Amino acid sequence: MAAGPGRGCPGTARDSPGTGRDSLGMLRNSLGMLRALLVAALAAAPAGGNSVHRKIYIPLNHTAPCVRLLNATHQIGCQSSLSGDTGVIHVVEREQDLEWALAEGPHPPYMILLDGSLFSREILMRLKGSSRISGLAVAAASPAPAQGFSPGLKCPNDGFGLYSDTYGPQFAHCNGSEWNPDGSGLSYEDFPFPIFLLQDANETQLIKECFRAHNLPPAPGAAPQFPLCALQLLAHMHAAASTVTCMRRSSLQSAFSINPEIVCDPLLDYNVWSSLQPINASARLPPEQRLVLAATRVDSHSFFWNVAPGAEAAVGSFVVLLAAAQALQAAPGSQRLPRNVLFVFFQGESFDYIGSSRLAFDMEHDKFPLRLENIGAFLELGQVALRNDSVLWMHTDPISRRNESVESQVQSLLAALRAAGPGAGLSLREPGQSQPLPPSALQRFLRARRGLPGVLLADHRGAFRNRYFQSIYDTAESLGLRYPEGLSPEQRLEFVTDTAQALAQVATLVARALFSLAGGAAGAAESIRADPKTVTRLLYGFLLNSNNSWFQSVIKPDQRGILGPFPQHYVAVSSPTNTTQLLQAVLGNLTGASANLSREQCQEPGKTPGTLPELYEYWWVQGPLDGNSSSRIPGCVRSGVRLSPALSPAFELRRWDSREFSTWTESRWKDVRARLFLVASRELELPTLALLLSLLCTKPPISQYPIPKFPIPVFQLLTLALGVLVLLLSLLCTFLINSKAELLFGLPAPPGPSGY
């Protein structure tokens, strides 16, 4: 369409003489006045805009968008147009319902409300290939799909682990070992329209009721009648193409602009670490000193932004390591063991091993208190919450074990685990040396130091037992975490579930094995036992509600905002995340000790003699409630818990196209919004809209106004004429009242000239 005479205003093509011209002629005398009145009305609109907006739109406040992520070569995720995408709602509860939106419906584009049981790769790729679809709202399935659902990759973190064309090529790209067979790869597709998750069943029901009231055809084969129920989804992403492109744009903006517009940010957070015996954070361990490193991951993710419950993928394992750290710290003689034990909780592992690759990098470059050579044994906890009966599997790297020295050290590690198994009620098995190491932080450390003796402990021999890996359904329910009816939140916090009992067994096994690996006497390890009460509190806090009495007591007073129901464990771009802060506080509570310091001394320990701030961190925490009152008993906690960066070395080195380190970034956006409203017929909107825009945007005389190419129906002319009449009457009343204001309102006359 040709541009109109005014800048930015759409023009209209001139039609043949006579088409609608007689109807327009009847209105020519009032067009000039209409133009002036319309400008005045638009200028006055903001005064009542908010109330009108609330009457037109129903906001959907409990949603989660799919956002854009980028790496060195690709962009994945979703985005909307700049002002948001709008479409007529069509509810799809069966696969056959798609045909109306994809082919039959007369009012495209359509905004699909998709039942969660149909949220699959096959259906989404069909929708992606259609120009009749403007977006997607997904209602989560309840209960979770019985057949499983994983939008992750079949080979997680492929290309960034241990195996490659130069090391174990027979195992590269998960050759022969498909760890996540249910993975559809949906999270790694790029969608040109917005996709939102509806997290509130009431809002989902509201959309369905609107659909039934307005969008169902009145009879079979007939078209629905206007107005129709529509949905607008806004999630416009600023970054595009790849991390290389978006980081280059952001760096140029930062270099040459006073107010730089950053378009993407690296995924980052902090690793949490602590040690059985204190380590000087500002010094370096002697090269000959060896310790045992016990590690696990903290994060997960799903198709939707910041919806990452990660119950089996992450929470089960880091809860076990927390409980094991507490049990080992309390063991008699643990502070006199020949070897120290380092506990590490890695962040960002879901995105090509961000946390573990950064810690290994820091150890190589003397940016951490110990080097890779100081690690005598590496024990990692993988997914351990869904074991079959009492069996756990010990995974190792078959290639490094070909070396006799490494094989001897690995056998010692396996023997310590086997010896601890019976006392914990568990059976330990090996999958065989023909199978590679599953995706794990151990792969990154072996990549940095070949021959490192290490074991990954997991509940699966081959493929993951987790059918909801990296999905919104990897929740407490998937772990079988159940409570009796009628319990209050505080009672649920304290109730020891079967899941907590099972994980406490694993924590006991890990604590005893670590005690043995650190040089402890075999008989002394039998007294070590993880507390099921601690495990059940941790599961409740990290899966169901972190805003509970225990978590409230272990955090700082200024951290109350990090507590809330259904915690999520996405690594994000702002740090430290809620999960990291809670993990740091809980680990400090479990392994630390109370310090007899005032608040001022606790917050500035360097000013108090004997506090040894190079060895310990000090936290002034809220403490428990004082009896039945609302006041608390605060105190100072001393522990060895510290943070280290979990930012990929690719960004430290400014190698945004790296194939060695993770390059994941998250696009920035201005606003994310979903709202419901009724849309009128375009046949009713367009003629009047075109006429009004031409009045506002053109300067020729009335006789030269462009004529719309469509005829103007009599009903629309009547509507326009009545509107003009009301405006004219309003203008006349305003003029008369203003001219007689002194008489009507008794306004004082203006003062005359003053003399001096």
Coordinates of N, CA, C and O in Angstrom, one line a residue, residues 461-614:
R461 N 21.6 -47.6 35.2 CA 22.7 -48.3 34.6 C 23.1 -47.7 33.2 O 24.2 -47.5 32.9
G462 N 22.0 -47.6 32.4 CA 22.2 -47.0 31.1 C 21.4 -45.7 31.0 O 21.8 -44.7 31.5
A463 N 20.3 -45.8 30.3 CA 19.5 -44.5 30.1 C 18.9 -44.1 31.4 O 18.7 -44.8 32.4
F464 N 18.7 -42.7 31.5 CA 18.1 -42.1 32.7 C 16.8 -42.8 33.1 O 16.0 -43.1 32.2
R465 N 16.6 -43.0 34.4 CA 15.3 -43.4 34.8 C 14.3 -42.3 34.9 O 13.1 -42.5 35.0
N466 N 14.8 -41.1 34.8 CA 14.0 -39.9 34.9 C 13.3 -39.6 33.6 O 13.9 -39.2 32.6
R467 N 12.0 -39.9 33.5 CA 11.2 -39.7 32.3 C 10.9 -38.2 32.0 O 10.3 -37.9 31.0
Y468 N 11.2 -37.3 33.0 CA 10.8 -35.9 32.8 C 12.1 -35.0 32.9 O 12.0 -33.9 33.4
F469 N 13.2 -35.5 32.4 CA 14.4 -34.8 32.5 C 14.3 -33.5 31.8 O 13.9 -33.3 30.7
Q470 N 14.7 -32.4 32.5 CA 14.7 -31.0 32.0 C 13.3 -30.6 31.6 O 13.2 -30.0 30.5
S471 N 12.3 -30.9 32.3 CA 10.9 -30.5 32.0 C 10.2 -30.0 33.2 O 10.7 -30.1 34.3
I472 N 9.0 -29.4 32.9 CA 8.2 -28.8 34.0 C 7.6 -29.9 34.9 O 7.1 -29.5 36.0
Y473 N 7.7 -31.1 34.5 CA 7.1 -32.2 35.3 C 8.1 -32.9 36.2 O 7.7 -33.9 36.9
D474 N 9.3 -32.5 36.2 CA 10.3 -33.1 37.1 C 10.2 -32.5 38.5 O 11.0 -31.6 39.0
T475 N 9.1 -32.8 39.2 CA 8.7 -32.2 40.4 C 8.7 -33.2 41.6 O 9.1 -34.3 41.4
A476 N 8.2 -32.7 42.7 CA 8.2 -33.6 43.9 C 7.3 -34.8 43.6 O 7.6 -35.9 44.2
E477 N 6.2 -34.6 42.9 CA 5.4 -35.8 42.6 C 6.1 -36.9 41.8 O 5.9 -38.1 42.0
S478 N 7.1 -36.5 40.9 CA 7.8 -37.5 40.2 C 8.8 -38.3 41.0 O 9.2 -39.4 40.7
L479 N 9.1 -37.7 42.2 CA 9.9 -38.5 43.2 C 9.1 -39.3 44.1 O 9.7 -40.0 45.0
G480 N 7.8 -39.2 44.0 CA 6.9 -39.9 45.0 C 6.9 -39.3 46.3 O 6.6 -40.0 47.3
L481 N 7.1 -38.0 46.4 CA 7.1 -37.3 47.7 C 5.6 -37.0 48.0 O 4.9 -36.1 47.5
R482 N 5.1 -37.7 49.0 CA 3.7 -37.6 49.4 C 3.5 -37.5 50.9 O 4.3 -38.0 51.7
Y483 N 2.5 -36.7 51.3 CA 2.2 -36.5 52.7 C 0.8 -36.9 53.0 O -0.1 -36.8 52.2
P484 N 0.6 -37.3 54.3 CA -0.8 -37.6 54.7 C -1.7 -36.4 54.6 O -1.3 -35.2 54.7
E485 N -3.0 -36.6 54.4 CA -4.0 -35.5 54.3 C -4.1 -34.8 55.6 O -3.9 -35.4 56.7
G486 N -4.3 -33.5 55.5 CA -4.6 -32.7 56.7 C -3.4 -32.1 57.4 O -3.6 -31.5 58.5
L487 N -2.2 -32.3 57.0 CA -1.1 -31.8 57.6 C -0.9 -30.3 57.3 O -1.1 -29.9 56.2
S488 N -0.5 -29.5 58.3 CA -0.2 -28.1 58.1 C 1.2 -28.0 57.4 O 1.9 -29.0 57.4
P489 N 1.5 -26.8 56.9 CA 2.8 -26.7 56.3 C 4.0 -27.0 57.2 O 4.9 -27.7 56.8
E490 N 3.9 -26.6 58.5 CA 5.0 -26.9 59.4 C 5.0 -28.4 59.7 O 6.1 -29.0 59.9
Q491 N 3.9 -29.1 59.7 CA 3.9 -30.5 59.9 C 4.5 -31.3 58.7 O 5.2 -32.3 58.9
R492 N 4.2 -30.8 57.6 CA 4.8 -31.4 56.4 C 6.3 -31.2 56.3 O 7.0 -32.0 55.9
L493 N 6.7 -30.0 56.8 CA 8.2 -29.8 56.9 C 8.9 -30.8 57.7 O 10.0 -31.3 57.4
E494 N 8.2 -31.3 58.8 CA 8.9 -32.2 59.7 C 8.5 -33.7 59.5 O 9.2 -34.6 60.0
F495 N 7.5 -34.0 58.6 CA 7.1 -35.4 58.4 C 8.1 -36.1 57.5 O 8.5 -35.6 56.4
V496 N 8.7 -37.2 58.0 CA 9.7 -37.9 57.2 C 9.0 -38.9 56.2 O 8.4 -39.9 56.6
T497 N 9.1 -38.6 55.0 CA 8.5 -39.3 53.9 C 9.4 -40.5 53.5 O 10.5 -40.6 53.9
D498 N 8.8 -41.5 52.8 CA 9.6 -42.6 52.3 C 10.7 -42.2 51.4 O 11.8 -42.7 51.4
T499 N 10.5 -41.1 50.6 CA 11.5 -40.6 49.7 C 12.7 -40.1 50.5 O 13.8 -40.3 50.2
A500 N 12.4 -39.4 51.6 CA 13.4 -38.8 52.5 C 14.2 -40.0 53.2 O 15.4 -39.9 53.3
Q501 N 13.5 -41.0 53.6 CA 14.2 -42.2 54.2 C 15.2 -42.8 53.1 O 16.3 -43.1 53.5
A502 N 14.7 -42.9 51.9 CA 15.5 -43.5 50.9 C 16.8 -42.7 50.6 O 17.9 -43.2 50.4
L503 N 16.6 -41.4 50.5 CA 17.7 -40.5 50.2 C 18.7 -40.4 51.4 O 19.9 -40.2 51.2
A504 N 18.2 -40.5 52.6 CA 19.0 -40.5 53.8 C 19.9 -41.7 53.7 O 21.1 -41.7 54.2
Q505 N 19.5 -42.9 53.2 CA 20.3 -44.0 53.0 C 21.5 -43.7 52.1 O 22.7 -44.1 52.4
V506 N 21.2 -43.0 51.0 CA 22.3 -42.7 50.1 C 23.2 -41.7 50.7 O 24.5 -41.8 50.5
A507 N 22.7 -40.7 51.5 CA 23.6 -39.8 52.2 C 24.5 -40.5 53.2 O 25.7 -40.1 53.3
T508 N 24.0 -41.5 53.9 CA 24.8 -42.3 54.8 C 25.9 -43.0 54.1 O 27.1 -43.0 54.5
L509 N 25.6 -43.6 52.9 CA 26.6 -44.3 52.1 C 27.7 -43.3 51.7 O 28.9 -43.6 51.8
V510 N 27.3 -42.1 51.2 CA 28.3 -41.2 50.7 C 29.2 -40.7 51.9 O 30.4 -40.6 51.8
A511 N 28.6 -40.4 53.0 CA 29.4 -39.9 54.2 C 30.4 -40.9 54.6 O 31.5 -40.6 54.9
R512 N 29.9 -42.2 54.7 CA 30.8 -43.2 55.2 C 32.0 -43.5 54.2 O 33.1 -43.7 54.5
A513 N 31.6 -43.5 52.9 CA 32.6 -43.7 51.8 C 33.7 -42.5 51.9 O 34.9 -42.7 51.7
L514 N 33.2 -41.3 52.0 CA 34.1 -40.1 52.1 C 35.0 -40.2 53.3 O 36.2 -39.9 53.3
F515 N 34.5 -40.7 54.4 CA 35.2 -40.8 55.7 C 36.4 -41.8 55.4 O 37.5 -41.6 55.8
S516 N 36.0 -42.9 54.7 CA 37.1 -43.9 54.4 C 38.1 -43.4 53.5 O 39.3 -43.6 53.6
L517 N 37.7 -42.7 52.4 CA 38.6 -42.2 51.4 C 39.5 -41.1 52.0 O 40.6 -40.9 51.5
A518 N 39.0 -40.5 53.0 CA 39.8 -39.4 53.7 C 40.8 -40.0 54.7 O 41.6 -39.3 55.3
G519 N 40.8 -41.3 54.8 CA 41.8 -42.0 55.7 C 41.2 -42.4 57.0 O 42.0 -42.8 57.9
G520 N 39.9 -42.4 57.2 CA 39.3 -42.8 58.5 C 39.3 -44.3 58.7 O 39.3 -45.0 57.8
A521 N 39.3 -44.7 60.0 CA 39.3 -46.1 60.3 C 38.0 -46.7 59.9 O 36.9 -46.1 60.1
A522 N 38.1 -48.0 59.4 CA 36.9 -48.6 59.0 C 35.8 -48.8 60.0 O 34.6 -48.5 59.8
G523 N 36.2 -49.1 61.3 CA 35.2 -49.3 62.3 C 34.5 -48.0 62.7 O 33.4 -48.0 63.1
A524 N 35.3 -46.9 62.6 CA 34.7 -45.6 63.1 C 33.6 -45.1 62.1 O 32.7 -44.4 62.5
A525 N 33.6 -45.6 60.9 CA 32.6 -45.1 59.9 C 31.2 -45.6 60.2 O 30.2 -45.1 59.7
E526 N 31.2 -46.7 60.9 CA 29.9 -47.4 61.2 C 28.9 -46.5 62.0 O 27.7 -46.7 61.9
S527 N 29.5 -45.6 62.7 CA 28.6 -44.7 63.6 C 28.1 -43.5 62.8 O 27.2 -42.8 63.3
I528 N 28.6 -43.3 61.6 CA 28.1 -42.2 60.8 C 26.8 -42.5 60.1 O 26.6 -43.5 59.5
R529 N 25.8 -41.6 60.4 CA 24.5 -41.9 59.8 C 23.8 -40.5 59.5 O 23.8 -39.6 60.3
A530 N 23.3 -40.4 58.2 CA 22.6 -39.1 57.9 C 21.3 -39.0 58.5 O 20.6 -40.1 58.8
D531 N 20.8 -37.8 58.8 CA 19.6 -37.6 59.6 C 18.4 -37.5 58.6 O 18.3 -36.6 57.8
P532 N 17.5 -38.5 58.6 CA 16.3 -38.4 57.7 C 15.5 -37.1 57.9 O 14.9 -36.6 57.0
K533 N 15.5 -36.6 59.2 CA 14.8 -35.3 59.4 C 15.4 -34.2 58.6 O 14.6 -33.3 58.1
T534 N 16.7 -34.1 58.5 CA 17.3 -33.1 57.7 C 17.0 -33.3 56.3 O 16.7 -32.3 55.6
V535 N 17.0 -34.5 55.8 CA 16.6 -34.8 54.4 C 15.2 -34.4 54.1 O 14.9 -33.7 53.0
T536 N 14.3 -34.7 54.9 CA 12.9 -34.3 54.6 C 12.7 -32.8 54.7 O 11.9 -32.3 53.9
R537 N 13.4 -32.1 55.6 CA 13.3 -30.7 55.6 C 13.9 -30.1 54.3 O 13.3 -29.1 53.7
L538 N 15.0 -30.6 53.8 CA 15.6 -30.1 52.6 C 14.7 -30.3 51.4 O 14.6 -29.4 50.5
L539 N 14.1 -31.5 51.3 CA 13.2 -31.8 50.2 C 12.0 -30.9 50.2 O 11.7 -30.3 49.1
Y540 N 11.4 -30.7 51.3 CA 10.3 -29.8 51.4 C 10.7 -28.3 51.0 O 10.0 -27.7 50.3
G541 N 11.8 -27.9 51.5 CA 12.2 -26.5 51.3 C 12.7 -26.2 49.9 O 12.3 -25.2 49.3
F542 N 13.4 -27.2 49.2 CA 13.9 -26.9 47.9 C 12.9 -27.4 46.8 O 13.1 -27.0 45.6
L543 N 11.8 -28.1 47.2 CA 10.9 -28.5 46.1 C 9.5 -27.9 46.3 O 8.8 -27.7 45.3
L544 N 9.0 -27.7 47.5 CA 7.7 -27.3 47.8 C 7.5 -25.9 48.3 O 6.7 -25.1 47.7
N545 N 8.3 -25.5 49.3 CA 8.1 -24.2 49.9 C 9.4 -23.8 50.7 O 9.6 -24.3 51.8
S546 N 10.1 -22.9 50.1 CA 11.3 -22.4 50.8 C 11.0 -21.5 52.0 O 11.8 -21.2 52.8
N547 N 9.7 -20.9 51.9 CA 9.3 -20.0 53.0 C 8.8 -20.8 54.2 O 7.6 -20.7 54.5
N548 N 9.7 -21.5 54.8 CA 9.3 -22.3 56.0 C 10.1 -21.8 57.2 O 11.1 -21.1 57.1
S549 N 9.8 -22.3 58.4 CA 10.4 -21.8 59.6 C 11.9 -22.1 59.6 O 12.7 -21.3 60.2
W550 N 12.3 -23.3 59.1 CA 13.8 -23.6 59.2 C 14.6 -22.7 58.3 O 15.6 -22.1 58.7
F551 N 14.1 -22.6 57.0 CA 14.9 -21.7 56.1 C 14.8 -20.3 56.5 O 15.8 -19.5 56.4
Q552 N 13.7 -19.8 57.2 CA 13.7 -18.5 57.7 C 14.7 -18.3 58.8 O 15.3 -17.2 58.9
S553 N 15.0 -19.3 59.5 CA 16.0 -19.1 60.6 C 17.4 -19.1 60.2 O 18.3 -18.6 60.9
V554 N 17.8 -19.6 59.0 CA 19.2 -19.8 58.6 C 19.6 -18.7 57.6 O 20.8 -18.6 57.3
I555 N 18.7 -17.8 57.2 CA 19.1 -16.7 56.3 C 19.4 -15.4 57.0 O 19.0 -15.2 58.1
K556 N 20.0 -14.5 56.2 CA 20.2 -13.2 56.8 C 18.9 -12.4 56.8 O 18.0 -12.7 56.0
P557 N 18.8 -11.4 57.6 CA 17.5 -10.6 57.6 C 17.2 -10.0 56.3 O 16.0 -9.8 56.0
D558 N 18.2 -9.6 55.5 CA 17.9 -8.9 54.2 C 17.7 -9.9 53.1 O 17.5 -9.5 51.9
Q559 N 17.6 -11.2 53.4 CA 17.4 -12.2 52.3 C 15.9 -12.8 52.3 O 15.6 -13.8 51.6
R560 N 15.0 -12.2 53.1 CA 13.7 -12.7 53.2 C 13.0 -12.8 51.8 O 12.1 -13.6 51.6
G561 N 13.4 -11.9 50.9 CA 12.7 -11.9 49.6 C 13.0 -13.1 48.7 O 12.4 -13.4 47.7
I562 N 14.0 -14.0 49.1 CA 14.4 -15.1 48.3 C 13.5 -16.3 48.6 O 13.6 -17.4 47.9
L563 N 12.7 -16.2 49.6 CA 11.8 -17.3 50.1 C 10.5 -17.3 49.4 O 9.9 -16.3 49.1
G564 N 9.9 -18.5 49.1 CA 8.6 -18.6 48.4 C 8.3 -20.0 48.1 O 9.1 -20.9 48.2
P565 N 7.0 -20.2 47.6 CA 6.6 -21.5 47.2 C 7.2 -22.0 45.9 O 7.5 -21.2 45.1
F566 N 7.3 -23.3 45.8 CA 7.8 -23.9 44.5 C 9.1 -23.3 44.0 O 9.0 -22.7 42.9
P567 N 10.2 -23.4 44.7 CA 11.4 -22.9 44.2 C 11.8 -23.4 42.8 O 11.5 -24.6 42.5
Q568 N 12.5 -22.6 42.0 CA 12.9 -23.0 40.7 C 14.5 -22.9 40.7 O 15.0 -22.1 41.4
H569 N 15.1 -23.7 39.9 CA 16.5 -23.9 39.9 C 17.2 -23.7 38.6 O 18.0 -24.4 38.1
Y570 N 16.8 -22.6 37.9 CA 17.3 -22.1 36.7 C 18.5 -21.2 36.9 O 18.5 -20.4 37.9
V571 N 19.6 -21.4 36.2 CA 20.8 -20.7 36.5 C 20.7 -19.2 36.3 O 21.3 -18.4 37.0
A572 N 20.0 -18.7 35.3 CA 19.6 -17.3 35.1 C 20.9 -16.5 34.7 O 22.0 -17.0 34.4
V573 N 20.7 -15.1 34.7 CA 21.7 -14.2 34.3 C 22.1 -13.2 35.4 O 23.0 -12.4 35.3
S574 N 21.3 -13.2 36.5 CA 21.6 -12.4 37.7 C 22.0 -13.3 38.8 O 21.5 -14.4 39.0
S575 N 23.0 -12.9 39.5 CA 23.6 -13.8 40.5 C 23.9 -13.0 41.8 O 24.1 -11.8 41.8
P576 N 23.9 -13.8 43.0 CA 23.5 -15.2 43.0 C 22.0 -15.4 43.0 O 21.3 -14.6 43.5
T577 N 21.6 -16.5 42.5 CA 20.2 -16.9 42.4 C 19.7 -17.2 43.8 O 20.4 -17.5 44.7
N578 N 18.4 -17.3 43.9 CA 17.8 -17.7 45.1 C 18.3 -19.1 45.6 O 18.5 -19.3 46.8
T579 N 18.4 -20.0 44.7 CA 18.8 -21.4 45.0 C 20.3 -21.3 45.6 O 20.6 -22.0 46.6
T580 N 21.1 -20.5 45.0 CA 22.5 -20.4 45.4 C 22.6 -19.8 46.8 O 23.3 -20.3 47.7
Q581 N 21.8 -18.8 47.1 CA 21.8 -18.1 48.4 C 21.3 -19.1 49.4 O 21.8 -19.1 50.6
L582 N 20.2 -19.8 49.1 CA 19.7 -20.7 50.1 C 20.6 -21.9 50.4 O 20.8 -22.3 51.5
L583 N 21.3 -22.4 49.3 CA 22.2 -23.5 49.5 C 23.4 -23.0 50.3 O 23.8 -23.8 51.2
Q584 N 23.9 -21.8 50.1 CA 25.0 -21.3 50.9 C 24.6 -21.2 52.4 O 25.3 -21.6 53.3
A585 N 23.3 -20.7 52.6 CA 22.9 -20.5 54.0 C 22.6 -21.9 54.7 O 23.0 -22.1 55.9
V586 N 22.0 -22.8 54.0 CA 21.7 -24.1 54.6 C 23.0 -24.9 54.8 O 23.2 -25.5 55.9
L587 N 23.9 -24.9 53.9 CA 25.2 -25.6 54.1 C 26.0 -25.0 55.3 O 26.6 -25.8 56.1
G588 N 25.9 -23.7 55.4 CA 26.6 -23.1 56.6 C 26.0 -23.5 57.9 O 26.6 -23.7 58.9
N589 N 24.6 -23.6 57.9 CA 23.9 -24.1 59.1 C 24.2 -25.5 59.4 O 24.4 -25.9 60.6
L590 N 24.3 -26.4 58.4 CA 24.6 -27.8 58.6 C 26.0 -28.1 59.0 O 26.2 -29.1 59.8
T591 N 26.9 -27.4 58.5 CA 28.4 -27.7 58.8 C 29.1 -26.7 59.6 O 30.2 -26.9 60.0
G592 N 28.4 -25.5 59.9 CA 29.1 -24.5 60.7 C 28.8 -24.6 62.2 O 28.3 -25.6 62.7
A593 N 29.2 -23.6 62.9 CA 29.0 -23.5 64.3 C 28.6 -22.1 64.8 O 28.9 -21.1 64.1
S594 N 28.0 -22.0 65.9 CA 27.6 -20.7 66.4 C 28.8 -20.0 67.0 O 29.7 -20.6 67.6
A595 N 28.9 -18.7 66.6 CA 30.0 -17.9 67.1 C 29.5 -16.8 68.1 O 28.5 -16.2 67.8
N596 N 30.2 -16.6 69.2 CA 29.7 -15.7 70.2 C 30.2 -14.3 69.9 O 31.2 -13.8 70.5
L597 N 29.6 -13.7 68.8 CA 29.9 -12.4 68.4 C 28.7 -11.5 68.3 O 27.6 -12.0 68.1
S598 N 28.9 -10.2 68.5 CA 27.8 -9.3 68.3 C 27.5 -9.1 66.8 O 28.3 -9.6 65.9
R599 N 26.5 -8.4 66.5 CA 26.1 -8.2 65.1 C 27.2 -7.5 64.3 O 27.6 -7.8 63.2
E600 N 27.7 -6.4 64.9 CA 28.8 -5.6 64.3 C 30.0 -6.5 64.1 O 30.7 -6.4 63.1
Q601 N 30.4 -7.3 65.1 CA 31.6 -8.1 65.0 C 31.4 -9.2 63.9 O 32.3 -9.6 63.2
C602 N 30.2 -9.7 63.8 CA 29.9 -10.8 62.9 C 30.0 -10.3 61.5 O 30.4 -11.0 60.6
Q603 N 29.5 -9.1 61.2 CA 29.5 -8.5 59.9 C 30.9 -8.0 59.5 O 31.1 -7.8 58.3
E604 N 31.7 -7.7 60.4 CA 33.1 -7.2 60.1 C 34.1 -8.0 61.0 O 34.7 -7.5 61.9
P605 N 34.2 -9.3 60.7 CA 35.1 -10.2 61.5 C 36.6 -9.8 61.5 O 37.3 -10.2 62.5
G606 N 37.0 -9.2 60.5 CA 38.4 -8.8 60.4 C 38.9 -7.9 61.5 O 40.1 -7.8 61.8
K607 N 37.9 -7.2 62.1 CA 38.3 -6.2 63.2 C 38.4 -6.9 64.6 O 38.7 -6.2 65.6
T608 N 38.0 -8.2 64.6 CA 38.0 -8.9 65.9 C 39.1 -9.9 65.9 O 39.2 -10.8 65.1
P609 N 40.0 -9.9 66.9 CA 41.1 -10.8 67.0 C 40.6 -12.3 67.1 O 39.6 -12.5 67.8
G610 N 41.3 -13.2 66.4 CA 41.0 -14.6 66.6 C 39.9 -15.1 65.7 O 39.5 -16.3 65.8
T611 N 39.3 -14.3 64.9 CA 38.2 -14.8 64.0 C 38.6 -15.5 62.8 O 37.9 -16.3 62.2
L612 N 39.9 -15.3 62.4 CA 40.5 -16.0 61.2 C 39.6 -15.9 60.0 O 39.1 -16.9 59.4
P613 N 39.3 -14.7 59.5 CA 38.5 -14.5 58.3 C 39.0 -15.2 57.0 O 38.2 -15.4 56.1
E614 N 40.3 -15.5 57.0 CA 40.8 -16.2 55.8 C 40.4 -17.6 55.8 O 40.5 -18.3 54.7

